[in-house]
Amino acid sequence: MQTLQETGLVIGVKIPYGIKVVSKVQRLPTIDKPKSKNAWIYYPDADFACIGNYETNEKVTWSQDSPFDDQDERRARIEKRMQEQRALEQVERAEQLAELRRQYKSIFSNTRGVSEHPYIIKKKIEHLVGVRLDWQNRLTIPMYNQQRELVGLQKILDDGTKRFGFGSQPSGAVYPIIAIGVKLRQCS
């Protein structure tokens, strides 16, 4: 009978000794990339686990008393529980994003208009519509997704350092540039 760790090694997954039994998917490193999280394990009880490698798309199951008579039925139940867990996590993430959007709108409404800022002067931009200054004199730029929903804020410091607000989704987000009296330039 193989140990849980040996079963993981079969598909290149490094499972630490003493891994906790948790009824949600846990991310793990692979053998070839020990600092990555390119593998996963679903370990809902001490006698059964489902292990996968994202890079190779391989998946194996392990059980304490392998082989099961009802292994296919048990695997189907585990996969159903995993799908339910993923759906629950997606709902939780959507709720978190909705709360972040409310916070962003509140933060953005408590800022003031931009008259001068070192970054704007350096980039030779005369007027920007929708960009604001926060209480620390940082440029506060709203980021929108394709549905025109506010999905984050980007802050630009005096020295040009750029930071995204906690929970921002910068991937695919844009700020529609509305400049008055300025020739279009490449933005960075």
XYZ file of N, CA, C and O in Angstrom:
752
model
N 0.841 -1.181 0.000
C 0.000 0.000 0.000
C 0.887 1.247 0.000
O 1.818 1.358 0.776
N 0.613 2.171 -0.912
C 1.373 3.409 -1.001
C 0.913 4.411 0.047
O -0.260 4.470 0.388
N 1.875 5.230 0.510
C 1.502 6.331 1.394
C 0.921 7.451 0.535
O 1.066 7.451 -0.693
N 0.315 8.411 1.194
C -0.226 9.571 0.495
C 0.883 10.284 -0.272
O 0.715 10.671 -1.423
N 2.045 10.452 0.360
C 3.164 11.142 -0.268
C 3.674 10.378 -1.498
O 3.971 10.987 -2.526
N 3.754 9.061 -1.416
C 4.198 8.264 -2.561
C 3.215 8.369 -3.724
O 3.624 8.438 -4.878
N 1.930 8.398 -3.411
C 0.916 8.530 -4.458
C 1.064 9.865 -5.172
O 0.957 9.948 -6.393
N 1.331 10.928 -4.424
C 1.546 12.237 -5.030
C 2.752 12.253 -5.941
O 2.739 12.867 -7.016
N 3.826 11.570 -5.529
C 5.047 11.532 -6.337
C 4.827 10.889 -7.697
O 5.500 11.236 -8.665
N 3.867 9.979 -7.787
C 3.568 9.307 -9.052
C 3.242 10.317 -10.147
O 3.619 10.145 -11.299
N 2.551 11.411 -9.794
C 2.211 12.431 -10.793
C 3.006 13.723 -10.583
O 2.658 14.768 -11.115
N 4.082 13.643 -9.792
C 4.980 14.783 -9.628
C 4.537 15.816 -8.618
O 4.951 16.975 -8.680
N 3.707 15.421 -7.655
C 3.209 16.348 -6.641
C 3.924 16.091 -5.322
O 4.017 14.947 -4.875
N 4.419 17.150 -4.715
C 5.125 17.043 -3.446
C 4.146 17.321 -2.303
O 3.737 18.448 -2.089
N 3.776 16.264 -1.588
C 2.818 16.384 -0.489
C 3.601 16.360 0.818
O 4.310 15.397 1.107
N 3.493 17.404 1.623
C 4.253 17.437 2.880
C 3.705 16.426 3.885
O 2.505 16.136 3.905
N 4.596 15.885 4.711
C 4.156 15.022 5.800
C 3.420 15.890 6.805
O 3.753 17.042 7.016
N 2.382 15.360 7.393
C 1.610 16.117 8.371
C 0.588 17.052 7.748
O 0.090 17.948 8.421
N 0.278 16.860 6.459
C -0.738 17.708 5.825
C -2.061 17.510 6.554
O -2.402 16.409 6.970
N -2.781 18.599 6.733
C -4.021 18.554 7.498
C -5.198 18.092 6.639
O -5.266 18.385 5.471
N -6.101 17.375 7.286
C -7.344 16.963 6.647
C -8.255 18.189 6.626
O -8.621 18.717 7.667
N -8.578 18.670 5.433
C -9.414 19.854 5.264
C -10.391 19.576 4.135
O -10.008 19.015 3.115
N -11.639 19.983 4.312
C -12.634 19.677 3.281
C -12.699 20.767 2.215
O -13.775 21.185 1.792
N -11.536 21.272 1.798
C -11.483 22.164 0.640
C -10.168 21.907 -0.087
O -9.254 21.291 0.453
N -10.080 22.375 -1.304
C -8.899 22.143 -2.127
C -7.727 22.947 -1.574
O -7.856 24.127 -1.280
N -6.583 22.273 -1.423
C -5.359 22.923 -0.970
C -4.358 22.923 -2.121
O -4.267 21.959 -2.869
N -3.610 24.014 -2.276
C -2.603 24.107 -3.337
C -1.274 23.571 -2.814
O -0.917 23.801 -1.662
N -0.530 22.881 -3.692
C 0.737 22.254 -3.331
C 1.792 22.505 -4.407
O 1.454 22.780 -5.552
N 3.071 22.354 -4.048
C 4.131 22.461 -5.056
C 4.282 21.160 -5.846
O 3.815 20.104 -5.426
N 4.932 21.266 -6.981
C 5.273 20.080 -7.758
C 6.749 19.765 -7.522
O 7.498 20.592 -7.006
N 7.159 18.577 -7.933
C 8.550 18.159 -7.745
C 9.487 19.063 -8.544
O 10.501 19.523 -8.037
N 9.148 19.353 -9.804
C 10.038 20.147 -10.656
C 10.007 21.634 -10.326
O 10.923 22.365 -10.676
N 8.960 22.115 -9.652
C 8.872 23.522 -9.244
C 8.458 23.584 -7.773
O 7.301 23.849 -7.449
N 9.412 23.361 -6.857
C 9.072 23.260 -5.439
C 8.561 24.541 -4.794
O 7.982 24.503 -3.722
N 8.748 25.707 -5.441
C 8.243 26.958 -4.881
C 6.911 27.372 -5.498
O 6.376 28.418 -5.189
N 6.386 26.537 -6.396
C 5.136 26.865 -7.074
C 3.953 26.282 -6.322
O 4.106 25.587 -5.331
N 2.792 26.577 -6.810
C 1.549 25.975 -6.313
C 0.815 25.394 -7.517
O -0.333 25.700 -7.777
N 1.511 24.546 -8.280
C 0.974 23.998 -9.524
C 0.246 22.675 -9.345
O -0.039 21.999 -10.319
N -0.020 22.302 -8.109
C -0.730 21.053 -7.849
C -1.786 21.304 -6.782
O -1.827 22.360 -6.159
N -2.646 20.330 -6.589
C -3.714 20.459 -5.607
C -4.008 19.123 -4.957
O -3.657 18.068 -5.475
N -4.629 19.207 -3.785
C -5.098 18.004 -3.091
C -6.439 18.314 -2.448
O -6.643 19.412 -1.925
N -7.334 17.372 -2.554
C -8.600 17.444 -1.836
C -8.556 16.285 -0.863
O -8.526 15.122 -1.263
N -8.487 16.595 0.428
C -8.234 15.613 1.483
C -9.310 15.745 2.553
O -9.070 16.255 3.638
N -10.540 15.313 2.239
C -11.673 15.559 3.138
C -11.710 14.683 4.386
O -12.312 15.048 5.375
N -11.092 13.502 4.323
C -11.006 12.665 5.519
C -9.701 11.885 5.475
O -9.037 11.811 4.445
N -9.321 11.320 6.614
C -7.996 10.732 6.763
C -7.759 9.493 5.909
O -6.622 9.062 5.753
N -8.819 8.928 5.330
C -8.612 7.701 4.568
C -8.794 7.857 3.061
O -8.757 6.874 2.332
N -8.953 9.098 2.582
C -9.133 9.282 1.146
C -8.666 10.666 0.721
O -8.855 11.646 1.435
N -8.042 10.725 -0.464
C -7.617 12.016 -1.021
C -7.645 11.937 -2.538
O -7.457 10.869 -3.126
N -7.868 13.063 -3.154
C -7.793 13.201 -4.600
C -6.680 14.219 -4.854
O -6.666 15.297 -4.258
N -5.724 13.893 -5.718
C -4.531 14.707 -5.947
C -4.446 15.023 -7.428
O -4.710 14.162 -8.270
N -4.052 16.261 -7.763
C -3.933 16.633 -9.165
C -2.741 17.518 -9.432
O -2.232 18.206 -8.548
N -2.278 17.487 -10.682
C -1.154 18.300 -11.132
C -1.673 19.177 -12.265
O -2.070 18.674 -13.315
N -1.695 20.507 -12.057
C -2.221 21.425 -13.065
C -1.389 21.417 -14.349
O -1.915 21.604 -15.436
N -0.068 21.238 -14.214
C 0.796 21.302 -15.397
C 0.580 20.123 -16.338
O 0.605 20.279 -17.548
N 0.388 18.931 -15.763
C 0.252 17.738 -16.601
C -1.193 17.278 -16.769
O -1.452 16.333 -17.508
N -2.106 17.925 -16.045
C -3.521 17.542 -16.042
C -3.741 16.108 -15.579
O -4.717 15.465 -15.967
N -2.833 15.592 -14.769
C -2.996 14.247 -14.221
C -3.724 14.329 -12.892
O -3.586 15.306 -12.153
N -4.487 13.277 -12.598
C -5.234 13.222 -11.345
C -5.212 11.785 -10.850
O -5.377 10.851 -11.633
N -4.970 11.607 -9.547
C -5.002 10.276 -8.937
C -5.793 10.354 -7.636
O -5.937 11.419 -7.051
N -6.273 9.200 -7.224
C -6.920 9.114 -5.921
C -6.099 8.202 -5.034
O -5.403 7.293 -5.524
N -6.162 8.438 -3.754
C -5.460 7.628 -2.774
C -6.440 7.279 -1.681
O -7.315 8.075 -1.334
N -6.314 6.080 -1.153
C -7.145 5.702 -0.011
C -6.322 4.876 0.956
O -5.378 4.185 0.579
N -6.690 4.964 2.218
C -5.994 4.250 3.276
C -6.124 2.747 3.084
O -5.175 2.017 3.295
N -7.302 2.306 2.689
C -7.568 0.873 2.542
C -7.794 0.512 1.079
O -8.710 -0.201 0.744
N -6.927 1.019 0.200
C -7.053 0.797 -1.238
C -6.795 -0.669 -1.547
O -5.978 -1.310 -0.895
N -7.400 -1.291 -2.522
C -8.435 -0.710 -3.364
C -9.818 -0.800 -2.727
O -10.095 -1.721 -1.999
N -10.665 0.160 -3.021
C -12.058 0.158 -2.574
C -12.877 -0.746 -3.474
O -12.579 -0.893 -4.636
N -13.944 -1.237 -2.923
C -14.924 -1.889 -3.784
C -15.752 -0.813 -4.482
O -16.173 -0.977 -5.607
N -15.981 0.303 -3.767
C -16.829 1.372 -4.289
C -16.009 2.607 -4.670
O -16.454 3.725 -4.504
N -14.797 2.402 -5.177
C -13.906 3.527 -5.455
C -14.514 4.500 -6.472
O -14.404 5.708 -6.301
N -15.163 4.003 -7.519
C -15.773 4.892 -8.510
C -16.884 5.730 -7.881
O -16.983 6.926 -8.139
N -17.702 5.099 -7.055
C -18.775 5.831 -6.383
C -18.192 6.873 -5.424
O -18.646 8.015 -5.382
N -17.180 6.500 -4.695
C -16.553 7.433 -3.748
C -15.887 8.588 -4.496
O -15.984 9.741 -4.083
N -15.212 8.283 -5.603
C -14.572 9.341 -6.396
C -15.631 10.322 -6.911
O -15.431 11.529 -6.884
N -16.769 9.800 -7.363
C -17.853 10.670 -7.849
C -18.368 11.563 -6.724
O -18.615 12.752 -6.935
N -18.517 10.995 -5.503
C -18.961 11.810 -4.360
C -17.943 12.892 -4.031
O -18.302 14.038 -3.779
N -16.665 12.532 -4.052
C -15.602 13.507 -3.745
C -15.590 14.608 -4.794
O -15.500 15.798 -4.464
N -15.671 14.250 -6.071
C -15.670 15.259 -7.135
C -16.893 16.166 -7.024
O -16.794 17.369 -7.258
N -18.031 15.609 -6.638
C -19.225 16.430 -6.434
C -18.998 17.408 -5.292
O -19.331 18.591 -5.392
N -18.389 16.935 -4.185
C -18.091 17.825 -3.065
C -17.096 18.907 -3.470
O -17.214 20.059 -3.044
N -16.127 18.562 -4.311
C -15.160 19.553 -4.787
C -15.855 20.624 -5.622
O -15.573 21.813 -5.478
N -16.772 20.211 -6.504
C -17.510 21.171 -7.326
C -18.374 22.082 -6.456
O -18.436 23.287 -6.691
N -19.002 21.506 -5.442
C -19.809 22.315 -4.526
C -18.926 23.324 -3.793
O -19.307 24.481 -3.603
N -17.737 22.873 -3.365
C -16.807 23.761 -2.666
C -16.357 24.895 -3.586
O -16.300 26.050 -3.183
N -16.033 24.574 -4.858
C -15.632 25.606 -5.819
C -16.758 26.617 -6.036
O -16.523 27.817 -6.109
N -17.988 26.117 -6.157
C -19.134 27.016 -6.351
C -19.298 27.927 -5.137
O -19.537 29.129 -5.282
N -19.143 27.377 -3.948
C -19.238 28.179 -2.727
C -18.137 29.235 -2.694
O -18.389 30.398 -2.356
N -16.907 28.861 -3.066
C -15.800 29.813 -3.092
C -16.046 30.920 -4.116
O -15.700 32.076 -3.882
N -16.658 30.591 -5.269
C -16.969 31.603 -6.269
C -18.011 32.592 -5.743
O -17.902 33.794 -5.963
N -19.011 32.093 -5.020
C -20.026 32.969 -4.435
C -19.383 33.884 -3.397
O -19.637 35.092 -3.371
N -18.510 33.310 -2.545
C -17.825 34.119 -1.541
C -16.960 35.187 -2.202
O -16.931 36.333 -1.748
N -16.254 34.830 -3.269
C -15.405 35.799 -3.971
C -16.255 36.918 -4.589
O -15.885 38.087 -4.540
N -17.394 36.559 -5.159
C -18.282 37.574 -5.736
C -18.778 38.530 -4.651
O -18.844 39.740 -4.870
N -19.099 37.996 -3.477
C -19.529 38.850 -2.365
C -18.386 39.757 -1.905
O -18.604 40.938 -1.619
N -17.166 39.224 -1.847
C -16.011 40.034 -1.472
C -15.785 41.152 -2.479
O -15.512 42.292 -2.103
N -15.906 40.833 -3.764
C -15.721 41.851 -4.797
C -16.793 42.931 -4.717
O -16.502 44.112 -4.901
N -18.020 42.540 -4.438
C -19.094 43.528 -4.300
C -18.796 44.469 -3.131
O -18.971 45.683 -3.240
N -18.315 43.909 -2.030
C -17.959 44.743 -0.876
C -16.782 45.656 -1.211
O -16.774 46.837 -0.852
N -15.775 45.128 -1.924
C -14.640 45.957 -2.332
C -15.096 47.101 -3.229
O -14.622 48.230 -3.088
N -16.011 46.834 -4.151
C -16.523 47.898 -5.027
C -17.194 48.998 -4.212
O -17.011 50.184 -4.478
N -17.979 48.597 -3.199
C -18.624 49.599 -2.333
C -17.555 50.433 -1.617
O -17.665 51.651 -1.523
N -16.500 49.754 -1.129
C -15.423 50.474 -0.443
C -14.704 51.414 -1.396
O -14.388 52.548 -1.036
N -14.414 50.947 -2.614
C -13.724 51.785 -3.596
C -14.535 53.035 -3.915
O -13.995 54.125 -4.002
N -15.834 52.855 -4.101
C -16.674 54.017 -4.396
C -16.636 55.010 -3.245
O -16.579 56.221 -3.452
N -16.657 54.497 -2.022
C -16.584 55.369 -0.850
C -15.237 56.090 -0.795
O -15.173 57.299 -0.567
N -14.144 55.360 -1.013
C -12.807 55.959 -0.995
C -12.695 57.011 -2.086
O -12.218 58.123 -1.861
N -13.160 56.667 -3.282
C -13.026 57.581 -4.412
C -13.865 58.833 -4.209
O -13.473 59.929 -4.605
N -14.991 58.693 -3.559
C -15.841 59.875 -3.331
C -15.245 60.798 -2.269
O -15.620 61.955 -2.181
N -14.307 60.291 -1.456
C -13.676 61.100 -0.412
C -12.326 61.660 -0.845
O -11.476 61.949 -0.011
N -12.112 61.795 -2.133
C -10.874 62.379 -2.641
C -11.193 63.735 -3.255
O -12.356 64.104 -3.393
N -10.160 64.483 -3.625
C -10.377 65.811 -4.211
C -9.799 65.849 -5.618
O -8.966 65.026 -5.987
N -10.212 66.810 -6.393
C -9.753 66.950 -7.763
C -8.261 67.252 -7.858
O -7.645 67.752 -6.916
N -7.686 66.952 -9.005
C -6.252 67.155 -9.231
C -6.025 68.509 -9.879
O -6.639 68.819 -10.891
N -5.153 69.296 -9.272
C -4.742 70.536 -9.939
C -3.291 70.399 -10.388
O -2.961 70.675 -11.523
N -2.428 69.950 -9.494
C -1.028 69.698 -9.849
C -0.547 68.484 -9.072
O -0.942 68.263 -7.928
N 0.303 67.709 -9.705
C 0.916 66.553 -9.063
C 2.222 66.287 -9.800
O 2.274 66.406 -11.034
N 3.307 65.926 -9.110
C 4.598 65.705 -9.784
C 4.529 64.710 -10.944
O 5.182 64.903 -11.963
N 3.740 63.672 -10.815
C 3.641 62.679 -11.879
C 2.999 63.282 -13.130
O 3.446 63.049 -14.249
N 1.950 64.065 -12.940
C 1.270 64.704 -14.065
C 2.191 65.720 -14.745
O 2.237 65.802 -15.973
N 2.946 66.447 -13.953
C 3.894 67.419 -14.509
C 4.977 66.696 -15.304
O 5.307 67.092 -16.423
N 5.515 65.603 -14.742
C 6.555 64.830 -15.421
C 6.059 64.279 -16.759
O 6.774 64.296 -17.752
N 4.812 63.815 -16.799
C 4.241 63.244 -18.023
C 3.659 64.320 -18.948
O 3.155 64.002 -20.013
N 3.696 65.571 -18.492
C 3.220 66.718 -19.283
C 1.743 66.594 -19.661
O 1.348 66.846 -20.785
N 0.959 66.226 -18.672
C -0.489 66.135 -18.855
C -1.095 67.344 -18.154
O -0.809 67.605 -16.986
N -1.908 68.080 -18.864
C -2.452 69.311 -18.290
C -3.693 69.070 -17.435
O -3.812 69.592 -16.347
N -4.648 68.303 -17.932
C -5.890 68.064 -17.195
C -6.302 66.610 -17.380
O -6.265 66.095 -18.485
N -6.716 65.971 -16.314
C -7.275 64.626 -16.392
C -8.646 64.637 -15.733
O -8.816 65.196 -14.649
N -9.601 64.021 -16.372
C -10.952 63.952 -15.838
C -11.103 62.616 -15.119
O -10.747 61.573 -15.653
N -11.616 62.655 -13.897
C -11.872 61.426 -13.151
C -10.744 61.006 -12.239
O -10.927 60.159 -11.381
N -9.550 61.562 -12.398
C -8.427 61.240 -11.532
C -8.479 62.184 -10.346
O -8.758 63.373 -10.494
N -8.223 61.646 -9.156
C -8.359 62.435 -7.935
C -7.092 62.326 -7.093
O -6.231 61.498 -7.349
N -6.996 63.169 -6.067
C -5.924 63.101 -5.079
C -6.518 62.641 -3.755
O -7.563 63.119 -3.343
N -5.822 61.710 -3.085
C -6.308 61.298 -1.773
C -5.670 62.172 -0.694
O -4.922 63.104 -0.990
N -5.924 61.863 0.550
C -5.450 62.698 1.656
C -3.931 62.685 1.795
O -3.355 63.547 2.443
N -3.240 61.706 1.169
C -1.776 61.651 1.204
C -1.163 62.224 -0.074
O -0.008 61.968 -0.363
N -1.965 62.941 -0.855
C -1.524 63.561 -2.104
C -1.080 62.530 -3.147
O -0.179 62.782 -3.945
N -1.715 61.365 -3.145
C -1.440 60.341 -4.154
C -2.521 60.435 -5.220
O -3.696 60.610 -4.905
N -2.094 60.307 -6.489
C -3.079 60.234 -7.565
C -3.914 58.984 -7.342
O -3.371 57.914 -7.090
N -5.202 59.106 -7.444
C -6.101 57.967 -7.264
C -6.855 57.783 -8.571
O -7.629 58.643 -8.985
N -6.587 56.661 -9.220
C -7.127 56.409 -10.553
C -8.100 55.233 -10.483
O -7.724 54.140 -10.056
N -9.350 55.420 -10.896
C -10.301 54.307 -10.884
C -10.013 53.331 -12.024
O -9.599 53.736 -13.104
N -10.217 52.052 -11.755
C -10.028 51.015 -12.781
C -11.376 50.333 -13.002
O -12.071 49.982 -12.056
N -11.716 50.154 -14.279
C -13.015 49.588 -14.645
C -12.832 48.319 -15.474
O -11.878 48.186 -16.234
N -13.805 47.392 -15.337
C -13.790 46.205 -16.190
C -14.599 46.480 -17.456
O -15.063 47.601 -17.673
N -14.796 45.461 -18.295
C -15.505 45.651 -19.559
C -16.983 45.985 -19.352
O -17.614 46.568 -20.224
N -17.528 45.626 -18.192
C -18.920 45.941 -17.898
C -19.048 47.337 -17.281
O -20.104 47.712 -16.799
N -17.944 48.085 -17.275
C -17.877 49.450 -16.738
C -18.141 49.497 -15.239
O -18.671 50.460 -14.713
N -17.770 48.402 -14.537
C -17.881 48.356 -13.087
C -16.531 48.731 -12.493
O -15.489 48.327 -13.002
N -16.552 49.477 -11.409
C -15.332 49.831 -10.714
C -14.759 48.572 -10.069
O -15.432 47.932 -9.268
N -13.531 48.184 -10.456
C -12.930 46.957 -9.934
C -11.645 47.220 -9.160
O -10.984 46.286 -8.726
N -11.296 48.478 -8.973
C -10.117 48.767 -8.182
C -9.664 50.201 -8.327
O -10.216 50.973 -9.106
N -8.661 50.523 -7.533
C -8.036 51.832 -7.586
C -6.538 51.655 -7.711
O -5.963 50.768 -7.102
N -5.934 52.512 -8.516
C -4.481 52.537 -8.595
C -4.026 53.860 -7.990
O -4.600 54.912 -8.270
N -3.007 53.768 -7.139
C -2.445 54.973 -6.519
C -1.070 55.206 -7.130
O -0.290 54.271 -7.281
N -0.788 56.464 -7.495
C 0.529 56.822 -8.019
C 1.124 57.861 -7.077
O 0.523 58.930 -6.850
N 2.293 57.560 -6.535
C 2.972 58.444 -5.604
C 3.721 59.539 -6.351
O 3.856 59.478 -7.578
N 4.229 60.505 -5.620
C 4.966 61.625 -6.211
C 6.130 61.158 -7.090
O 6.412 61.750 -8.120
N 6.809 60.088 -6.658
C 7.974 59.604 -7.407
C 7.606 58.695 -8.580
O 8.483 58.179 -9.268
N 6.320 58.471 -8.815
C 5.869 57.644 -9.929
C 5.614 56.197 -9.558
O 5.178 55.398 -10.390
N 5.870 55.816 -8.303
C 5.605 54.455 -7.845
C 4.105 54.192 -7.921
O 3.301 55.023 -7.491
N 3.759 53.030 -8.469
C 2.345 52.697 -8.664
C 1.969 51.533 -7.759
O 2.703 50.555 -7.643
N 0.821 51.639 -7.126
C 0.303 50.606 -6.237
C -1.178 50.388 -6.537
O -1.910 51.337 -6.790
N -1.594 49.121 -6.475
C -3.010 48.806 -6.621
C -3.614 48.652 -5.239
O -2.968 48.141 -4.325
N -4.860 49.070 -5.076
C -5.563 48.904 -3.818
C -5.770 47.439 -3.516
O -5.833 46.593 -4.414
N -5.887 47.104 -2.238
C -6.097 45.727 -1.813
C -7.340 45.148 -2.485
O -8.396 45.765 -2.493
N -7.195 43.976 -3.063
C -8.317 43.310 -3.710
C -8.626 43.793 -5.114
O -9.560 43.320 -5.737
N -7.841 44.752 -5.620
C -8.068 45.241 -6.984
C -7.872 44.115 -7.976
O -7.094 43.199 -7.750
N -8.573 44.202 -9.087
C -8.426 43.235 -10.170
C -7.847 43.965 -11.378
O -8.585 44.337 -12.290
N -6.530 44.180 -11.399
C -5.950 44.962 -12.491
C -5.962 44.239 -13.837
O -5.928 44.884 -14.870
N -6.029 42.916 -13.828
C -6.008 42.169 -15.084
C -7.259 42.484 -15.897
O -8.387 42.237 -15.466
N -7.058 43.074 -17.059
C -8.166 43.417 -17.939
C -8.871 44.711 -17.572
O -9.795 45.124 -18.259
N -8.442 45.347 -16.479
C -9.074 46.596 -16.067
C -8.446 47.769 -16.805
O -7.286 47.721 -17.192
N -9.239 48.811 -17.009
C -8.751 49.981 -17.739
C -9.207 51.253 -17.036
O -10.155 51.263 -16.267
N -8.516 52.326 -17.350
C -8.970 53.662 -16.996
C -9.132 54.393 -18.318
O -8.160 54.598 -19.038
N -10.354 54.765 -18.665
C -10.547 55.481 -19.926
C -9.931 56.879 -19.805
O -10.360 57.673 -18.981
N -8.903 57.139 -20.579
C -8.186 58.408 -20.484
C -8.993 59.494 -21.172
O -9.299 59.414 -22.360
N -9.317 60.494 -20.390
C -10.045 61.649 -20.913
C -9.179 62.859 -20.593
O -9.158 63.330 -19.465
N -8.399 63.281 -21.521
C -7.515 64.424 -21.316
C -8.022 65.587 -22.148
O -8.434 65.415 -23.291
N -7.980 66.761 -21.576
C -8.462 67.956 -22.262
C -7.256 68.782 -22.701
O -6.392 69.097 -21.893
N -7.192 69.115 -23.982
C -6.115 69.978 -24.484
C -4.757 69.313 -24.511
O -3.743 69.966 -24.356
N -4.722 68.008 -24.678
C -3.453 67.290 -24.675
C -3.378 66.385 -25.876
O -4.364 65.748 -26.237
N -2.208 66.347 -26.509
C -2.017 65.376 -27.589
C -1.877 63.992 -26.969
O -1.321 63.845 -25.889
N -2.386 62.980 -27.678
C -2.294 61.617 -27.151
C -0.848 61.167 -27.125
O -0.080 61.376 -28.058
N -0.483 60.531 -26.020
C 0.867 60.011 -25.831
C 0.767 58.601 -25.314
O -0.246 58.189 -24.775
N 1.871 57.894 -25.413
C 1.937 56.556 -24.840
C 1.917 56.675 -23.337
O 2.620 57.479 -22.753
N 1.063 55.886 -22.681
C 0.973 55.928 -21.222
C 1.710 54.732 -20.626
O 1.777 53.678 -21.230
N 2.266 54.945 -19.458
C 2.944 53.830 -18.769
C 2.388 53.662 -17.386
O 1.790 54.519 -16.826
